[in-house]
PDB file of C-alpha atoms in Angstrom:
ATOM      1  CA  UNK A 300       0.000   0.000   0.000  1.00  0.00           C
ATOM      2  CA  UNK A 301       1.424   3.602  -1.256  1.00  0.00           C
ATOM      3  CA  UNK A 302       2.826   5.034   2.374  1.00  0.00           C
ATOM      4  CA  UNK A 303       0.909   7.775   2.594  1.00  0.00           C
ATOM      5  CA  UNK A 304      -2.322   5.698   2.732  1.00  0.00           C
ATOM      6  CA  UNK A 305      -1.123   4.292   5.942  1.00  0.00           C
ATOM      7  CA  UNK A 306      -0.511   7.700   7.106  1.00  0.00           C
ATOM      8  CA  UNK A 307      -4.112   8.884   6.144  1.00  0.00           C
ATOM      9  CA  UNK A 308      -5.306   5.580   8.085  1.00  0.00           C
ATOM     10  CA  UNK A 309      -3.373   6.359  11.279  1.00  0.00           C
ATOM     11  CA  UNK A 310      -4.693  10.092  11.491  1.00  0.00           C
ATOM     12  CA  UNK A 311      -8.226   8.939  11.164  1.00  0.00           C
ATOM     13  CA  UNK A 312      -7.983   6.379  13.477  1.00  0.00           C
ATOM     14  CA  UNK A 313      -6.442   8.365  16.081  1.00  0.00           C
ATOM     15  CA  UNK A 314      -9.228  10.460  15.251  1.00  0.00           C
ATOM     16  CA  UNK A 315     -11.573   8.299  15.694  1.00  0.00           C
ATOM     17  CA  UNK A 316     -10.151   7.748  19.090  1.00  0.00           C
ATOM     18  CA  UNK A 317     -10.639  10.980  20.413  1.00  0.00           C
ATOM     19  CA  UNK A 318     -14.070  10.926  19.321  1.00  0.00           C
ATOM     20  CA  UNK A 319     -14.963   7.688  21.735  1.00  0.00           C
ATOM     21  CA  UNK A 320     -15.246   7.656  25.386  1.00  0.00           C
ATOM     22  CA  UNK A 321     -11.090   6.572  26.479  1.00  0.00           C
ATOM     23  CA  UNK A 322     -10.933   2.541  25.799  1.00  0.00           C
ATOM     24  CA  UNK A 323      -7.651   3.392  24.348  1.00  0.00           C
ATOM     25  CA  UNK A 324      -8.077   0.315  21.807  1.00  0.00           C
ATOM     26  CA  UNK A 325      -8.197   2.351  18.589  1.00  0.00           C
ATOM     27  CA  UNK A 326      -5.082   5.151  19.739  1.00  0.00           C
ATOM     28  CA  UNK A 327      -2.605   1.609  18.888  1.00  0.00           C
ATOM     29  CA  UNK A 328      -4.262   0.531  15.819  1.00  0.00           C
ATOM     30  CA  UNK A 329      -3.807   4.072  14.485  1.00  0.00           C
ATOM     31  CA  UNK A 330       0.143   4.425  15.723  1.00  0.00           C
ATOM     32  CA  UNK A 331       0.808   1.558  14.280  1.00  0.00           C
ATOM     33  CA  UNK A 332      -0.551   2.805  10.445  1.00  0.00           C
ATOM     34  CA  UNK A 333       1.423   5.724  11.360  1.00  0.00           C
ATOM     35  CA  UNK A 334       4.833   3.194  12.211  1.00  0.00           C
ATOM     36  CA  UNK A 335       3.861   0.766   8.962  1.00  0.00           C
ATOM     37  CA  UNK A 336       3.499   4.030   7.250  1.00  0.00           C
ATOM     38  CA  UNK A 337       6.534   6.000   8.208  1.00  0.00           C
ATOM     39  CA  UNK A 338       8.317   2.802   7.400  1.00  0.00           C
ATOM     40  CA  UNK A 339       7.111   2.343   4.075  1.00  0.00           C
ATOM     41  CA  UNK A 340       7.549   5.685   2.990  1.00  0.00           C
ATOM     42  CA  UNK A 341      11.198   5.178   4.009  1.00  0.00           C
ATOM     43  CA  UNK A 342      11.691   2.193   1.995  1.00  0.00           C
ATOM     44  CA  UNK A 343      11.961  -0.326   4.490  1.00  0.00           C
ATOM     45  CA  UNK A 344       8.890  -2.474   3.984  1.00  0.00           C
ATOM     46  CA  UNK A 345       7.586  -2.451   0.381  1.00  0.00           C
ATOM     47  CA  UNK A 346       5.617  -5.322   0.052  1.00  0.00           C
ATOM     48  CA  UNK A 347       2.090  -5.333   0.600  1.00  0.00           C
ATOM     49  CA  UNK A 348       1.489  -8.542   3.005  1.00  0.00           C
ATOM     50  CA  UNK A 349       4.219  -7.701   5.260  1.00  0.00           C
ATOM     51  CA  UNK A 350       2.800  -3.830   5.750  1.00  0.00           C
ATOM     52  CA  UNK A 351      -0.462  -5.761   6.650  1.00  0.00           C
ATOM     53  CA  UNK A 352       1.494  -8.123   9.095  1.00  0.00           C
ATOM     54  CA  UNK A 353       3.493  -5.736  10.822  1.00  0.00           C
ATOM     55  CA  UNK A 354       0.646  -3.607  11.008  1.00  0.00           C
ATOM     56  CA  UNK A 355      -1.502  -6.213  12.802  1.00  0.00           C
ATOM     57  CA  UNK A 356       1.518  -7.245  15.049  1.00  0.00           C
ATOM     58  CA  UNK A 357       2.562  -3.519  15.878  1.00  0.00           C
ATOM     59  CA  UNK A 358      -0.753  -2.662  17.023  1.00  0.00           C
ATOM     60  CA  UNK A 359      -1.787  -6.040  18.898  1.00  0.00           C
ATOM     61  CA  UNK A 360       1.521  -6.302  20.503  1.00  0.00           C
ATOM     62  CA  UNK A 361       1.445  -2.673  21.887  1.00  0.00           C
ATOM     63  CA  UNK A 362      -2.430  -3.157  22.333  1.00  0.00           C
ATOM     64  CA  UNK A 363      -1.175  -5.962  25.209  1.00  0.00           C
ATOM     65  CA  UNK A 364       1.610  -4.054  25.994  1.00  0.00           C
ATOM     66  CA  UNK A 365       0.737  -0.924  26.558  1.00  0.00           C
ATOM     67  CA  UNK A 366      -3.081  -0.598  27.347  1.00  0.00           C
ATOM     68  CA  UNK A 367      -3.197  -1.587  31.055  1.00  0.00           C
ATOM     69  CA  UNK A 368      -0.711   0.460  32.502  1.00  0.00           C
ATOM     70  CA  UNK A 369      -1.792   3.757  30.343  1.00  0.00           C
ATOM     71  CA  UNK A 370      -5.900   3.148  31.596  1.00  0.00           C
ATOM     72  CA  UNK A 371      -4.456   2.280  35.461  1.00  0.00           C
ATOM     73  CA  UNK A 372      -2.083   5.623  34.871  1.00  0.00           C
ATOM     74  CA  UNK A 373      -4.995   6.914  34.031  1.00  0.00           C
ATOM     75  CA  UNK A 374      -7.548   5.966  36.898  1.00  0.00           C
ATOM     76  CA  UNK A 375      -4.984   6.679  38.872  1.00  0.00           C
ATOM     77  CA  UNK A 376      -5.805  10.561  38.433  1.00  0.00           C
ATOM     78  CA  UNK A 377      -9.417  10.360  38.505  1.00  0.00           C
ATOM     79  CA  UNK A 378     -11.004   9.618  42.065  1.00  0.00           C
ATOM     80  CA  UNK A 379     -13.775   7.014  42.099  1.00  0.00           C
ATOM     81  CA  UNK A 380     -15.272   8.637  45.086  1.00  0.00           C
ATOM     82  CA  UNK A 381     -15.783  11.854  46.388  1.00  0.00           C
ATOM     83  CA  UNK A 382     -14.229  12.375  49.674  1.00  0.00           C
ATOM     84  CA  UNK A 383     -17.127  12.662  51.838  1.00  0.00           C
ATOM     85  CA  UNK A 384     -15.079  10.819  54.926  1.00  0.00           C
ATOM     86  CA  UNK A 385     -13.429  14.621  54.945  1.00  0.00           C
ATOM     87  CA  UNK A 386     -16.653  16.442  56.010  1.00  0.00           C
ATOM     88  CA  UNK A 387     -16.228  14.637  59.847  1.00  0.00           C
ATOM     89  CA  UNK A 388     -15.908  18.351  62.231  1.00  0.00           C
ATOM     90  CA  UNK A 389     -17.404  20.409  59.794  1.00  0.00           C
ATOM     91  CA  UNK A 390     -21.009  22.327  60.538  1.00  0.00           C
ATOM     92  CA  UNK A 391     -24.117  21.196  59.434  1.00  0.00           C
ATOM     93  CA  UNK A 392     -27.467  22.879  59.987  1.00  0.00           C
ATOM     94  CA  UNK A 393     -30.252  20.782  60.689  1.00  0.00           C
ATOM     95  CA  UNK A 394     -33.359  22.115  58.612  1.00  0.00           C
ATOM     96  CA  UNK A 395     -35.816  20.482  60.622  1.00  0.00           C
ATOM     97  CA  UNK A 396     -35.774  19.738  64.636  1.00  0.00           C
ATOM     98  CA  UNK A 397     -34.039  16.831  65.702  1.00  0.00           C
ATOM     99  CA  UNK A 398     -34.732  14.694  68.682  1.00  0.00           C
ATOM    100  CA  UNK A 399     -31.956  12.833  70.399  1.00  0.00           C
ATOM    101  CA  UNK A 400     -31.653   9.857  67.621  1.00  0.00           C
ATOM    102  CA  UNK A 401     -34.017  10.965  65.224  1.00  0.00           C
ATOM    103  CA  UNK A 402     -33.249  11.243  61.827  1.00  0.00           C
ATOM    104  CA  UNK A 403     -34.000  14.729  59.218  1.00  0.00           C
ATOM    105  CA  UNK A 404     -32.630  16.414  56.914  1.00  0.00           C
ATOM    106  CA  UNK A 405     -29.261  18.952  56.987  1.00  0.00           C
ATOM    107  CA  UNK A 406     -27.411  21.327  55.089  1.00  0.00           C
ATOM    108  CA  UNK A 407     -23.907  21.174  54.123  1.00  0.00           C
ATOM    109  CA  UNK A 408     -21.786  22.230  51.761  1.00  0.00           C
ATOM    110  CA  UNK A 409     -24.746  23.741  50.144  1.00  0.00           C
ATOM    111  CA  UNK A 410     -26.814  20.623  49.842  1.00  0.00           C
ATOM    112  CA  UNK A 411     -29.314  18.479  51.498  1.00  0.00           C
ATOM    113  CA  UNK A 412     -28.369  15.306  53.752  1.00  0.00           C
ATOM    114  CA  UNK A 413     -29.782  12.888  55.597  1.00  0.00           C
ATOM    115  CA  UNK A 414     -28.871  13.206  58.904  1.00  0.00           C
ATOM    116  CA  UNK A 415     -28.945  11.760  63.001  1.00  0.00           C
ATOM    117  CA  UNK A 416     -28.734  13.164  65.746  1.00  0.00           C
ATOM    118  CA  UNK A 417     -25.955  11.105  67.990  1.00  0.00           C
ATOM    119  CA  UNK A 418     -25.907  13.870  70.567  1.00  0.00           C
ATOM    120  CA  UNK A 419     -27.165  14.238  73.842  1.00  0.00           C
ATOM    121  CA  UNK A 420     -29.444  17.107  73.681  1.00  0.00           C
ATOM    122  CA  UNK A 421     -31.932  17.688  70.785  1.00  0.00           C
ATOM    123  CA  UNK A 422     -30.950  20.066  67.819  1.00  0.00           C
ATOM    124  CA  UNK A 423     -33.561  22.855  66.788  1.00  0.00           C
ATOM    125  CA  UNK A 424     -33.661  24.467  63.127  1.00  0.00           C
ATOM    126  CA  UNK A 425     -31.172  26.035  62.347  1.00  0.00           C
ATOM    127  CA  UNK A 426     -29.065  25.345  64.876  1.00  0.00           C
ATOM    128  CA  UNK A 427     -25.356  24.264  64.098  1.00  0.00           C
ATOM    129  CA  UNK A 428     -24.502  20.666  64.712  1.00  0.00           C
ATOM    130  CA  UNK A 429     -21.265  19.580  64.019  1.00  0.00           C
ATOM    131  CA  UNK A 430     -20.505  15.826  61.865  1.00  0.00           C
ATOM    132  CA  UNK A 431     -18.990  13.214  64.200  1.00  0.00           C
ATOM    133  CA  UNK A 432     -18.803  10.935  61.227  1.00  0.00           C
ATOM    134  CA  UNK A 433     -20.611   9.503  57.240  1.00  0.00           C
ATOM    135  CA  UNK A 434     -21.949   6.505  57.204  1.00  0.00           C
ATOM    136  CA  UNK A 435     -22.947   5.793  53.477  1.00  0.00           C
ATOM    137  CA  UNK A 436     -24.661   9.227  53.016  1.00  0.00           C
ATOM    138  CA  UNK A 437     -26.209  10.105  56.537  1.00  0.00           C
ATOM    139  CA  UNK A 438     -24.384  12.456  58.092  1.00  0.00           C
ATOM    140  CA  UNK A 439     -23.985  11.704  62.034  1.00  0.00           C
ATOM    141  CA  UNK A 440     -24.346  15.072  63.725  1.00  0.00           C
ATOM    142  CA  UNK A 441     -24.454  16.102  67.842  1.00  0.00           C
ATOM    143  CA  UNK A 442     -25.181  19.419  69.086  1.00  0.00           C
ATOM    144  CA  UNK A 443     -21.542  22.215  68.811  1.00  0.00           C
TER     145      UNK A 443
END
């Protein structure tokens, strides 16, 4: 195949990769039209058949290679949860009254939890409570 076929290939593959949601399969297909290609045009591989086998092997051997550690690099950025373990000694404001292990609704960080009261005395309205702890997304609150 004429090299700069390959090189049209590899473009629009890598293309197409940035178009799709990060599975990172196409991004070694289209490097390795861009390798078959650069060699080609070079004069290195000339024959037809072996373009198309180096081209396979290029981009399923990097495919294996490569793939796993660039997605765990990748997830390794990107938390999977937020931090909510963080928000233990911060204020929350109840937005109903709440008895001495009742459960209501709270404000913090400018939305709307589920929360107990694990304190000893009962928290009105608007009073501040402050978060002993999260458990899943109820926020455990006693009285400042």
């Amino acid at each position: 195949m004429i090299w700069w076929y390959w090189m049209l290939l590899g473009l629009v593959l890598l293309g197409a990769e940035m178009m799709t949601p990060g599975g990172f399969y196409i991004l070694f297909f289209g490097l390795s039209a861009l390798i078959v290609g650069t060699m080609a045009g070079l004069g290195v591989v000339e024959v037809d058949w072996l373009q198309w086998l180096l081209f396979s092997a290029i981009a399923v051997g990097a495919l294996l290679v490569c793939r796993g550690p660039l997605v765990a690099m990748m997830k390794r950025n990107v938390s999977e949860t937020p931090d909510i373990d963080s928000m233990a000694g911060e204020l929350a404001i109840p937005l109903e009254p709440l008895a001495v292990g009742a459960t209501g609704k709270a404000e913090l960080r400018g939305t709307t939890w589920t929360a107990k009261n694990v304190g000893a005395s009962p928290l009105g309205k608007g009073q501040r409570g402050r978060v002993t702890h999260v458990e899943g997304l109820t926020l455990w609150i006693t009285t400042e």
